[in-house]
Amino acid sequence: MKITEKPVAFYPEFERKSGPHKETTHYCPGCGHGNVHKMIAEAMVDLGINERTVFISPVGCSVFGYYYFDCGHMQAAHGRAPAVATGIKRANPEAIVISYQGDGDLAAIGTAETLHAANRGENITVFFVNNAIYGMTGGQMAPTTLIGQKTATTPRGRLEAQHGNPICMAEIIATLPATTYVERVAIGDSKHIMKARKAIRKALTNQVENRGYSFVEILSTCPTGWKMDGPDARDWLVEEMTKVFPLGVFKDESDHREGAWHRPVEPFAPAKRDAYLGAGEAEAKAEKLPLPAELHCKFAGFGGQGVLTLGLFLAQVGMRAGLHASWIPSYGPEMRGGTANCSVNLSERRIGSPLVDRPNLLVVMNQPSLEAFAGEVVEGGIVIVDTSVVENCPGLPGRRVVRIPATGIADEVGTPKVANVVLLGAICAATGAFPLAFVEQSLRETVKKKDLVDLNLAALRRGHEHVLGAV
Amino acid sequence: MNDSVQATAPFIEIDAELCKGCKLCIGVCPKGVIDISEKLNGSSYHPAYYLGRDCTGCALCFYACPEPAAIKVVKP
Ligand SMILES: Cc1ncc(C[n+]2csc(CCOP(=O)(O)OP(=O)(O)O)c2C)c(N)n1
Ligand code: SF4
Ligand code: SF4
Ligand code: SF4
Ligand SMILES: [Mg+2]
């Protein structure tokens, strides 16, 4: 007895779907996405791969792919699914990675990612659901919209002179030497559908056997966007779409490439990454200094004042001390004069997020930064202010405000450019987190130009003395 | 239809509550044994139903149907 029914690679109930009706899809009646989903689910079961499949949902009507398939999922930004797929596949070559994308996603906003993933011959499977329209956003013209086709943004029909021609992705992809298998199929009549089913299975089998990049373009219907009922939409697909997008195999190197695309990409190993980034070195030298309290810092000022470098200095000191450290900058488009800030975390424990919303150490080098961030400092926190630049620095109840004319001191030492290092000295003294000699040694190793080492050390010591003297 | 017929002949089951009434199964059935109901289901669609005879179990209706669980084809 043969029973053909809902494949078990679908969840029994679509619990993640909002609202009632947890056994039906969110797709409109007659929408081709449902057919494609069904055939992918069936192939996953038959190939026994659902336990190791990662399905990447695009932006478009299929954005909720993760409602349906009982496998791994990732949601990508609009058009970026092939880039995300590349990352997942390279980090975990055992995963079967499906990049499922609509025509707006794949052939408009994501054209670059599409072409480059194909050009690299990533060992992934791309299912390109071409319904000649932006379904999700209300039926606007897509790059694949036919000449003369009426959409919300081409109410009198697409014009070649104004909007260009429908783009034939399968043909374009097939020209790239690294691609293995490229076919265009359709959710049209029964013959078309059964061919589509075969192509979907083949594209997944290729990945299982490491045969490389497979691309299946599936002409599909959008009854809602096309303003037709289900049967009329399938007729229009068969009669009109296939004229512009001919069906067939555009390239098939599958037989010559078994195992060929098993790239010698090594699985992700944190120790290797650290060595590559040089992060391991700092850890090896680390002296394991205990930290009196975790530091969550914000350094803010104008671009060019050196607040980002100050954050980096402190993060490096932390790493040399055997601490976990994070540094993340935030700045405007201007190289000089705009505002800039960075966040630094230092901890004896692993750091979950590099962001710092509530700093316990704030260092500001201009007035707007003091006003922007002073209110975020936690009670008992320290605020260090460069009073050479910040004119108005009131006390902050419950916070310790350390005033230091850092830029003025730096100028005396030799150049205002080392104001950030003066502030590093001030941080050492105010927090007591690191002994001065330890920070001096870090600076010697960090400052690249050796003739500047003495200048930086002088700036560091002056900042340190200033704060200790003031206490 | 008696039990012995049911056990030997292919048939389909359409879950009226999971059907969206798009009629795609009707268009592909080579035997013309699916039709649309006059009644509305709980989601306000007129669901498809099997006429109860002559199904060959070809499953073309299953693949033409976009819904995961609306149609089940049994071929003894
Ligand atoms: C960065 C970004 N730009 C624009 C949008 C709006 N947007 C959502 S879906 C979509 C088009 C989807 O069309 P398609 O990929 O053809 O999918 P379909 O819905 O037709 O299956 C757009 C432009 C977005 N979500 N994100
Ligand atoms: S808008 Fe179009 S593509 Fe989106 S679910 Fe409805 S029919 Fe399908
Ligand atoms: S299985 Fe074939 S014959 Fe039977 S109802 Fe479906 S399409 Fe018709
Ligand atoms: S194709 Fe499926 S959803 Fe559409 S009418 Fe037939 S059973 Fe119902
Ligand atoms: Mg589309």
XYZ file of C-alpha atoms and ligand atoms in Angstrom:
598
model
C 0.000 0.000 0.000
C 1.294 3.442 -0.881
C 0.111 6.496 0.997
C 1.020 9.942 -0.273
C 0.444 12.526 2.407
C 1.937 15.439 4.315
C 5.689 14.710 4.559
C 6.992 14.300 8.106
C 9.645 16.951 7.503
C 6.797 19.397 8.089
C 5.935 20.053 11.718
C 2.744 18.216 12.760
C 1.332 21.620 13.710
C 2.743 24.975 12.710
C 2.993 26.233 16.259
C 5.099 29.273 15.436
C 2.391 30.559 13.125
C 0.315 33.226 14.827
C -3.457 33.007 15.020
C -5.664 29.930 14.612
C -5.394 27.285 11.833
C -2.083 25.767 12.870
C -2.219 23.104 10.167
C -2.547 25.305 7.103
C 0.087 27.633 5.665
C -0.062 31.415 5.742
C 0.003 31.472 1.940
C -2.925 32.686 -0.187
C -5.093 30.008 -1.849
C -3.331 28.650 -4.936
C 0.072 30.172 -4.126
C 2.988 28.223 -5.606
C 5.151 28.605 -2.496
C 3.078 25.866 -0.858
C 3.831 23.396 -3.654
C 7.539 24.123 -3.536
C 7.539 23.696 0.263
C 5.794 20.361 -0.066
C 8.300 19.022 -2.564
C 11.265 20.196 -0.501
C 9.802 18.564 2.609
C 9.237 15.337 0.735
C 12.792 15.327 -0.640
C 14.213 15.988 2.838
C 12.438 12.900 4.149
C 13.370 10.680 1.212
C 17.031 11.715 1.347
C 17.019 11.425 5.152
C 18.499 14.877 5.614
C 16.012 16.892 7.644
C 18.050 16.396 10.832
C 21.012 18.163 9.240
C 19.272 20.642 6.963
C 19.452 24.378 7.578
C 16.712 26.237 5.740
C 17.381 29.902 5.158
C 14.248 31.974 4.880
C 14.458 35.097 2.761
C 12.471 38.299 2.972
C 9.306 37.885 0.936
C 6.152 35.831 1.409
C 8.311 32.845 2.377
C 9.864 34.830 5.232
C 8.093 32.432 7.581
C 9.721 29.283 6.181
C 10.677 28.435 9.737
C 7.014 27.934 10.647
C 6.896 24.807 8.557
C 10.013 22.664 8.220
C 11.205 20.497 11.074
C 14.878 21.307 10.501
C 17.407 24.007 11.366
C 16.574 27.565 10.401
C 18.154 30.909 9.829
C 16.464 34.106 8.743
C 18.496 36.329 6.456
C 18.218 40.026 5.662
C 16.622 40.774 2.295
C 18.737 39.248 -0.494
C 21.504 38.004 1.774
C 20.481 34.351 2.026
C 23.338 33.052 -0.182
C 25.890 34.908 1.936
C 24.391 33.457 5.114
C 24.285 30.043 3.427
C 27.981 30.362 2.590
C 28.832 31.020 6.216
C 26.762 28.133 7.537
C 28.062 25.664 4.969
C 31.686 26.628 5.472
C 31.448 26.490 9.241
C 29.556 23.214 9.156
C 30.150 21.308 5.912
C 27.916 18.467 7.121
C 24.866 20.730 7.069
C 22.617 20.644 4.022
C 22.019 24.310 3.386
C 19.000 25.544 1.436
C 18.829 29.129 0.271
C 15.147 29.679 -0.572
C 14.510 32.987 -2.292
C 11.927 34.951 -4.248
C 12.623 37.024 -7.348
C 12.691 40.343 -5.518
C 15.052 38.837 -2.992
C 17.353 36.937 -5.344
C 17.266 38.993 -8.538
C 16.903 42.547 -7.210
C 18.271 43.452 -3.791
C 20.371 40.286 -3.516
C 21.835 40.119 -7.035
C 25.385 40.604 -5.802
C 25.200 37.877 -3.154
C 23.505 35.559 -5.640
C 26.155 35.940 -8.309
C 29.130 35.767 -5.997
C 27.968 32.684 -4.102
C 27.379 31.016 -7.492
C 30.717 32.249 -8.792
C 32.472 30.721 -5.791
C 30.632 27.476 -6.435
C 29.487 27.201 -2.828
C 28.261 23.688 -2.106
C 24.718 24.874 -1.405
C 21.281 24.494 -2.962
C 19.408 27.561 -4.134
C 15.667 27.363 -4.780
C 14.633 30.476 -6.669
C 10.867 30.946 -6.581
C 10.176 33.280 -9.499
C 6.614 34.584 -9.431
C 7.345 37.695 -11.511
C 6.289 40.055 -8.739
C 6.950 41.302 -5.222
C 4.224 39.255 -3.575
C 4.672 40.186 0.047
C 4.728 43.954 -0.302
C 1.558 44.125 -2.377
C 2.430 43.233 -5.964
C 5.060 45.682 -7.172
C 7.165 45.130 -10.280
C 10.033 42.677 -9.865
C 13.087 42.316 -12.106
C 11.325 39.244 -13.518
C 8.003 40.978 -14.289
C 7.053 40.400 -17.934
C 6.902 43.195 -20.497
C 3.342 44.515 -20.456
C 2.558 42.886 -17.080
C 0.512 45.170 -14.853
C 1.686 45.540 -11.279
C 1.157 48.081 -8.524
C 4.174 50.052 -9.771
C 3.578 49.458 -13.492
C -0.172 50.112 -13.655
C -0.042 50.392 -17.434
C 2.266 47.432 -17.836
C 6.044 47.029 -17.716
C 7.785 48.957 -20.504
C 11.115 47.844 -21.863
C 12.353 51.384 -22.444
C 11.492 52.474 -18.937
C 11.962 49.382 -16.778
C 14.315 47.131 -18.716
C 13.681 43.521 -19.609
C 12.769 40.608 -17.358
C 16.005 39.142 -16.080
C 16.742 35.469 -16.793
C 18.692 34.331 -13.760
C 19.105 30.672 -14.659
C 20.793 31.601 -17.936
C 23.096 34.060 -16.182
C 24.044 31.651 -13.393
C 24.773 28.913 -15.925
C 27.560 31.018 -17.474
C 29.598 30.871 -14.266
C 32.191 28.092 -14.436
C 31.985 27.105 -10.767
C 28.283 26.238 -10.850
C 27.332 22.572 -11.148
C 23.642 22.290 -11.957
C 21.191 24.915 -13.202
C 17.633 24.128 -14.266
C 14.402 26.069 -14.682
C 11.159 24.282 -13.863
C 7.583 25.384 -13.216
C 4.627 24.894 -10.917
C 2.370 24.751 -13.975
C 0.564 21.633 -15.224
C 1.139 18.170 -13.755
C 4.050 17.369 -16.064
C 5.784 20.565 -15.045
C 5.168 19.900 -11.389
C 6.572 16.385 -11.522
C 9.666 17.700 -13.322
C 10.050 20.351 -10.651
C 9.874 17.626 -8.031
C 12.714 15.769 -9.747
C 14.851 18.886 -10.052
C 14.401 19.725 -6.364
C 15.545 16.232 -5.378
C 18.503 16.367 -7.712
C 19.645 19.746 -6.418
C 19.602 18.420 -2.852
C 21.240 15.113 -3.787
C 24.072 17.065 -5.398
C 24.757 18.792 -2.113
C 24.633 15.543 -0.150
C 27.243 14.134 -2.537
C 29.335 17.327 -2.442
C 28.862 17.957 -6.125
C 28.739 21.718 -5.684
C 26.404 24.584 -6.363
C 22.885 23.788 -7.612
C 20.369 26.390 -8.701
C 16.752 25.548 -9.453
C 14.602 28.378 -10.732
C 10.959 27.517 -10.145
C 8.370 29.530 -12.050
C 5.587 29.942 -9.537
C 2.232 31.637 -9.166
C 1.142 34.624 -7.117
C -2.637 34.621 -7.612
C -3.062 37.577 -5.253
C -0.427 39.790 -6.856
C -1.542 38.804 -10.340
C -5.205 39.356 -9.407
C -6.254 35.940 -10.727
C -7.725 32.789 -9.228
C -5.559 29.703 -8.795
C -6.352 27.935 -12.099
C -6.077 31.130 -14.190
C -2.737 31.895 -12.555
C -1.387 28.452 -13.458
C -2.620 28.894 -17.042
C -0.954 32.305 -17.310
C 2.274 30.839 -15.973
C 2.213 28.068 -18.571
C 1.208 30.285 -21.473
C 3.045 33.548 -20.784
C 5.847 33.064 -18.311
C 7.395 30.061 -20.001
C 7.760 32.077 -23.233
C 10.044 34.532 -21.510
C 11.595 32.044 -19.114
C 12.087 28.851 -21.124
C 12.104 25.651 -19.096
C 14.971 23.222 -19.180
C 18.438 22.334 -17.971
C 20.934 25.116 -18.616
C 23.917 23.349 -17.194
C 24.581 19.973 -15.618
C 28.058 18.985 -14.544
C 26.744 16.868 -11.689
C 28.162 13.596 -12.981
C 31.715 14.923 -13.187
C 31.809 16.483 -9.795
C 31.131 13.862 -7.175
C 32.964 14.854 -4.019
C 34.734 17.591 -5.938
C 33.189 20.303 -3.903
C 34.154 18.940 -0.554
C 36.224 21.991 0.177
C 39.036 21.591 2.644
C 37.332 24.147 4.833
C 38.188 23.405 8.397
C 35.458 23.385 10.971
C 35.236 26.391 13.211
C 37.746 26.139 16.054
C 37.944 29.024 18.533
C 41.642 28.385 19.265
C 42.521 28.705 15.564
C 40.532 31.881 15.250
C 42.339 33.364 18.234
C 45.721 32.438 16.811
C 44.754 33.930 13.457
C 43.692 37.185 15.066
C 46.688 37.239 17.372
C 44.323 37.129 20.301
C 45.939 33.971 21.619
C 49.265 35.755 22.018
C 47.880 38.240 24.451
C 46.302 35.436 26.391
C 49.518 33.408 26.475
C 51.413 36.325 27.950
C 48.611 37.139 30.286
C 49.522 37.591 33.879
C 46.022 36.886 35.181
C 45.479 40.004 37.226
C 42.328 39.917 39.288
C 39.872 42.659 38.385
C 38.356 44.543 41.345
C 35.077 44.892 39.447
C 33.918 44.204 35.904
C 34.382 47.254 33.737
C 31.668 48.341 31.338
C 33.011 51.460 29.712
C 31.946 54.083 27.253
C 34.474 56.449 25.690
C 32.990 59.357 23.771
C 34.107 62.522 22.030
C 34.637 64.098 18.631
C 36.048 61.959 15.841
C 39.822 62.469 15.770
C 40.268 62.954 19.520
C 41.321 59.347 19.937
C 38.432 57.937 21.958
C 38.283 54.796 19.817
C 42.010 54.200 20.288
C 41.649 54.820 24.002
C 39.098 52.011 24.101
C 41.432 49.746 22.164
C 44.317 50.519 24.534
C 42.221 49.589 27.532
C 40.911 46.414 25.866
C 44.501 45.383 25.103
C 45.562 46.027 28.667
C 42.685 43.828 29.754
C 43.661 41.041 27.383
C 47.248 41.142 28.624
C 45.843 40.785 32.103
C 44.147 37.557 31.063
C 40.659 39.066 31.063
C 37.911 38.685 28.523
C 37.681 41.908 26.567
C 35.378 43.414 23.968
C 35.595 46.657 22.019
C 33.009 47.970 19.630
C 33.055 51.377 17.961
C 30.187 53.567 16.888
C 30.823 56.595 14.729
C 29.382 58.815 12.061
C 30.510 58.971 8.446
C 32.978 61.846 9.001
C 36.643 61.003 9.561
C 37.126 64.133 11.661
C 34.778 66.329 13.591
C 31.762 64.018 13.835
C 30.930 62.260 17.027
C 32.448 58.936 17.952
C 32.199 56.564 20.833
C 33.180 53.066 21.703
C 32.180 50.503 24.269
C 34.611 48.304 26.137
C 33.869 45.419 28.469
C 36.481 43.795 30.678
C 35.520 40.780 32.681
C 36.845 37.620 34.261
C 33.850 35.859 32.729
C 32.942 35.462 29.076
C 31.228 38.506 27.610
C 27.755 37.975 26.164
C 27.231 41.264 24.379
C 29.806 43.875 23.397
C 27.260 46.660 23.820
C 27.325 48.846 26.913
C 24.002 50.446 27.794
C 24.737 51.228 31.437
C 28.456 52.022 31.827
C 30.205 52.014 35.185
C 33.015 54.027 33.608
C 32.347 56.912 31.248
C 35.144 58.989 29.726
C 34.049 62.050 27.772
C 36.116 64.381 25.648
C 33.404 66.857 24.630
C 30.301 68.557 25.955
C 27.677 66.772 23.820
C 29.012 63.374 24.914
C 28.756 64.298 28.582
C 25.167 65.358 28.044
C 24.349 62.275 25.964
C 25.824 59.617 28.230
C 26.064 60.955 31.807
C 22.520 59.814 32.530
C 23.349 56.236 31.558
C 26.108 55.791 34.136
C 25.141 53.403 36.922
C 25.079 54.547 40.493
C 28.568 54.319 42.011
C 30.082 54.631 38.512
C 32.969 56.880 37.523
C 32.787 59.744 35.027
C 36.116 61.091 33.779
C 35.859 64.438 32.007
C 38.460 66.213 29.879
C 37.945 69.679 31.294
C 40.223 71.248 28.666
C 37.340 70.721 26.247
C 34.244 70.296 28.408
C 33.443 73.675 29.907
C 30.378 72.886 31.889
C 30.818 69.862 34.112
C 28.362 69.779 37.010
C 28.480 67.142 39.746
C 26.440 63.992 39.244
C 24.671 62.676 42.345
C 25.739 59.142 43.238
C 28.571 59.130 40.639
C 32.203 60.011 41.097
C 33.215 62.767 38.679
C 36.945 63.003 37.936
C 37.936 66.259 36.244
C 41.195 66.347 34.364
C 42.432 68.843 31.738
C 43.691 65.970 29.609
C 44.187 67.831 26.337
C 46.065 70.630 28.160
C 48.318 68.126 29.915
C 48.954 66.327 26.630
C 49.918 69.616 25.008
C 52.429 70.234 27.798
C 53.875 66.756 27.333
C 54.348 67.324 23.613
C 51.134 67.093 21.574
C 47.381 67.196 22.206
C 47.172 63.919 20.279
C 48.143 61.981 23.392
C 45.198 63.357 25.405
C 43.666 59.873 25.186
C 46.749 58.359 26.817
C 46.586 60.953 29.598
C 43.037 59.707 30.115
C 44.239 56.103 30.164
C 46.506 57.081 33.056
C 43.541 58.719 34.728
C 41.471 55.543 34.268
C 44.191 53.459 35.940
C 44.318 55.749 38.908
C 40.560 56.270 39.251
C 39.558 52.611 38.931
C 42.601 50.970 40.486
C 42.008 48.189 37.976
C 45.620 47.858 36.785
C 48.977 48.831 38.327
C 50.727 51.643 36.451
C 53.780 49.521 35.641
C 51.587 46.910 33.998
C 49.895 49.489 31.779
C 53.284 51.003 30.917
C 54.447 47.624 29.685
C 51.273 47.206 27.594
C 51.835 50.592 26.003
C 55.416 49.710 25.116
C 54.077 46.683 23.250
C 51.123 48.435 21.665
C 52.608 51.690 20.417
C 53.882 50.880 16.960
C 56.318 53.761 16.420
C 59.077 53.215 18.925
C 60.151 56.878 19.031
C 56.703 57.701 20.341
C 56.886 55.308 23.265
C 58.461 57.807 25.663
C 55.944 60.486 24.749
C 53.091 58.083 25.446
C 54.614 56.903 28.707
C 55.003 60.504 29.849
C 51.368 61.210 28.996
C 50.243 58.090 30.839
C 52.172 58.981 34.002
C 50.940 62.587 34.008
C 47.329 61.436 33.802
C 47.893 58.937 36.585
C 49.625 61.481 38.850
C 46.992 64.099 38.238
C 44.197 61.889 39.485
C 46.170 60.488 42.445
C 47.228 64.002 43.420
C 43.648 65.204 43.314
C 42.381 62.460 45.610
C -19.233 1.957 -1.243
C -18.659 -1.168 0.799
C -15.591 -2.093 2.822
C -14.092 -4.548 0.342
C -14.118 -1.931 -2.416
C -12.428 0.547 -0.107
C -9.673 -1.910 0.674
C -8.748 -2.621 -2.944
C -9.415 0.564 -4.906
C -7.272 3.711 -4.670
C -8.901 6.740 -3.082
C -8.136 10.197 -1.760
C -9.168 11.978 1.404
C -9.580 15.746 1.457
C -9.682 17.410 4.853
C -12.360 20.019 4.261
C -11.085 22.229 7.099
C -7.536 22.363 5.688
C -8.611 23.076 2.110
C -8.507 26.632 0.744
C -10.792 25.920 -2.214
C -8.243 26.941 -4.869
C -9.479 24.203 -7.260
C -6.013 23.270 -8.475
C -6.572 19.605 -7.638
C -9.706 19.608 -9.782
C -7.815 20.924 -12.817
C -5.172 18.211 -12.724
C -7.257 15.126 -11.918
C -7.206 12.961 -15.079
C -10.351 11.164 -13.908
C -12.363 14.244 -13.012
C -13.313 12.817 -9.654
C -12.855 15.915 -7.483
C -15.391 18.697 -7.178
C -15.996 21.823 -5.129
C -18.506 21.786 -2.304
C -21.434 24.151 -2.001
C -20.814 24.404 1.717
C -18.321 26.733 3.342
C -15.683 25.429 5.718
C -14.605 27.084 8.986
C -12.232 29.406 7.128
C -14.985 30.486 4.693
C -13.673 28.521 1.724
C -15.680 26.150 -0.455
C -13.592 23.015 0.019
C -12.895 20.390 -2.597
C -14.258 16.857 -2.106
C -13.718 13.440 -3.675
C -16.624 12.051 -5.690
C -15.921 8.656 -4.147
C -15.118 6.587 -7.245
C -12.610 5.946 -10.049
C -9.505 7.386 -8.425
C -6.350 5.750 -9.826
C -4.074 6.877 -7.009
C -1.852 8.842 -9.422
C -1.288 11.504 -6.716
C -1.231 14.370 -9.212
C -3.807 16.162 -7.087
C -1.485 15.859 -4.073
C 1.380 17.601 -5.855
C -0.868 20.261 -7.414
C -2.265 21.162 -4.000
C -0.295 23.876 -2.202
C -1.497 22.885 1.260
C 0.644 20.411 3.195
C -2.151 18.334 4.706
C -5.323 18.941 2.669
C -5.039 15.829 0.471
C -4.012 12.266 1.255
C -3.794 9.647 -1.501
C -4.126 5.954 -0.653
C -3.194 3.316 -3.213
C -3.714 -0.203 -1.784
C 16.072 45.747 3.160
C 14.645 45.617 2.798
N 14.160 46.284 1.727
C 12.875 46.150 1.380
C 12.040 45.353 2.092
C 10.596 45.242 1.702
N 10.298 43.962 1.062
C 9.757 42.956 1.749
S 9.419 41.632 0.782
C 9.980 42.429 -0.590
C 9.946 41.795 -1.947
C 9.734 40.342 -1.920
O 9.539 39.868 -3.199
P 10.015 38.431 -3.617
O 11.417 38.214 -3.196
O 9.729 38.274 -5.064
O 9.131 37.452 -2.706
P 7.597 37.000 -2.869
O 6.883 37.685 -1.769
O 7.136 37.412 -4.222
O 7.659 35.527 -2.703
C 10.425 43.709 -0.280
C 10.966 44.652 -1.264
C 12.566 44.671 3.224
N 11.824 43.880 3.971
N 13.868 44.825 3.550
S 0.944 37.363 -2.097
Fe 1.423 35.991 -3.782
S 3.356 35.001 -3.236
Fe 2.497 35.909 -1.379
S 1.322 34.271 -0.396
Fe -0.101 35.447 -1.639
S -0.111 34.411 -3.600
Fe 1.694 33.689 -2.519
S -5.039 10.565 -7.123
Fe -5.194 11.023 -9.304
S -7.096 10.115 -9.929
Fe -7.157 10.146 -7.718
S -8.220 12.026 -7.274
Fe -6.051 12.527 -7.267
S -5.633 13.201 -9.332
Fe -7.605 12.172 -9.393
S -5.724 21.986 -4.348
Fe -5.772 21.604 -2.158
S -6.393 23.532 -1.240
Fe -6.840 23.672 -3.409
S -8.958 23.010 -3.585
Fe -7.749 21.180 -3.893
S -7.517 20.300 -1.848
Fe -8.248 22.364 -1.581
Mg 8.221 37.298 -6.020
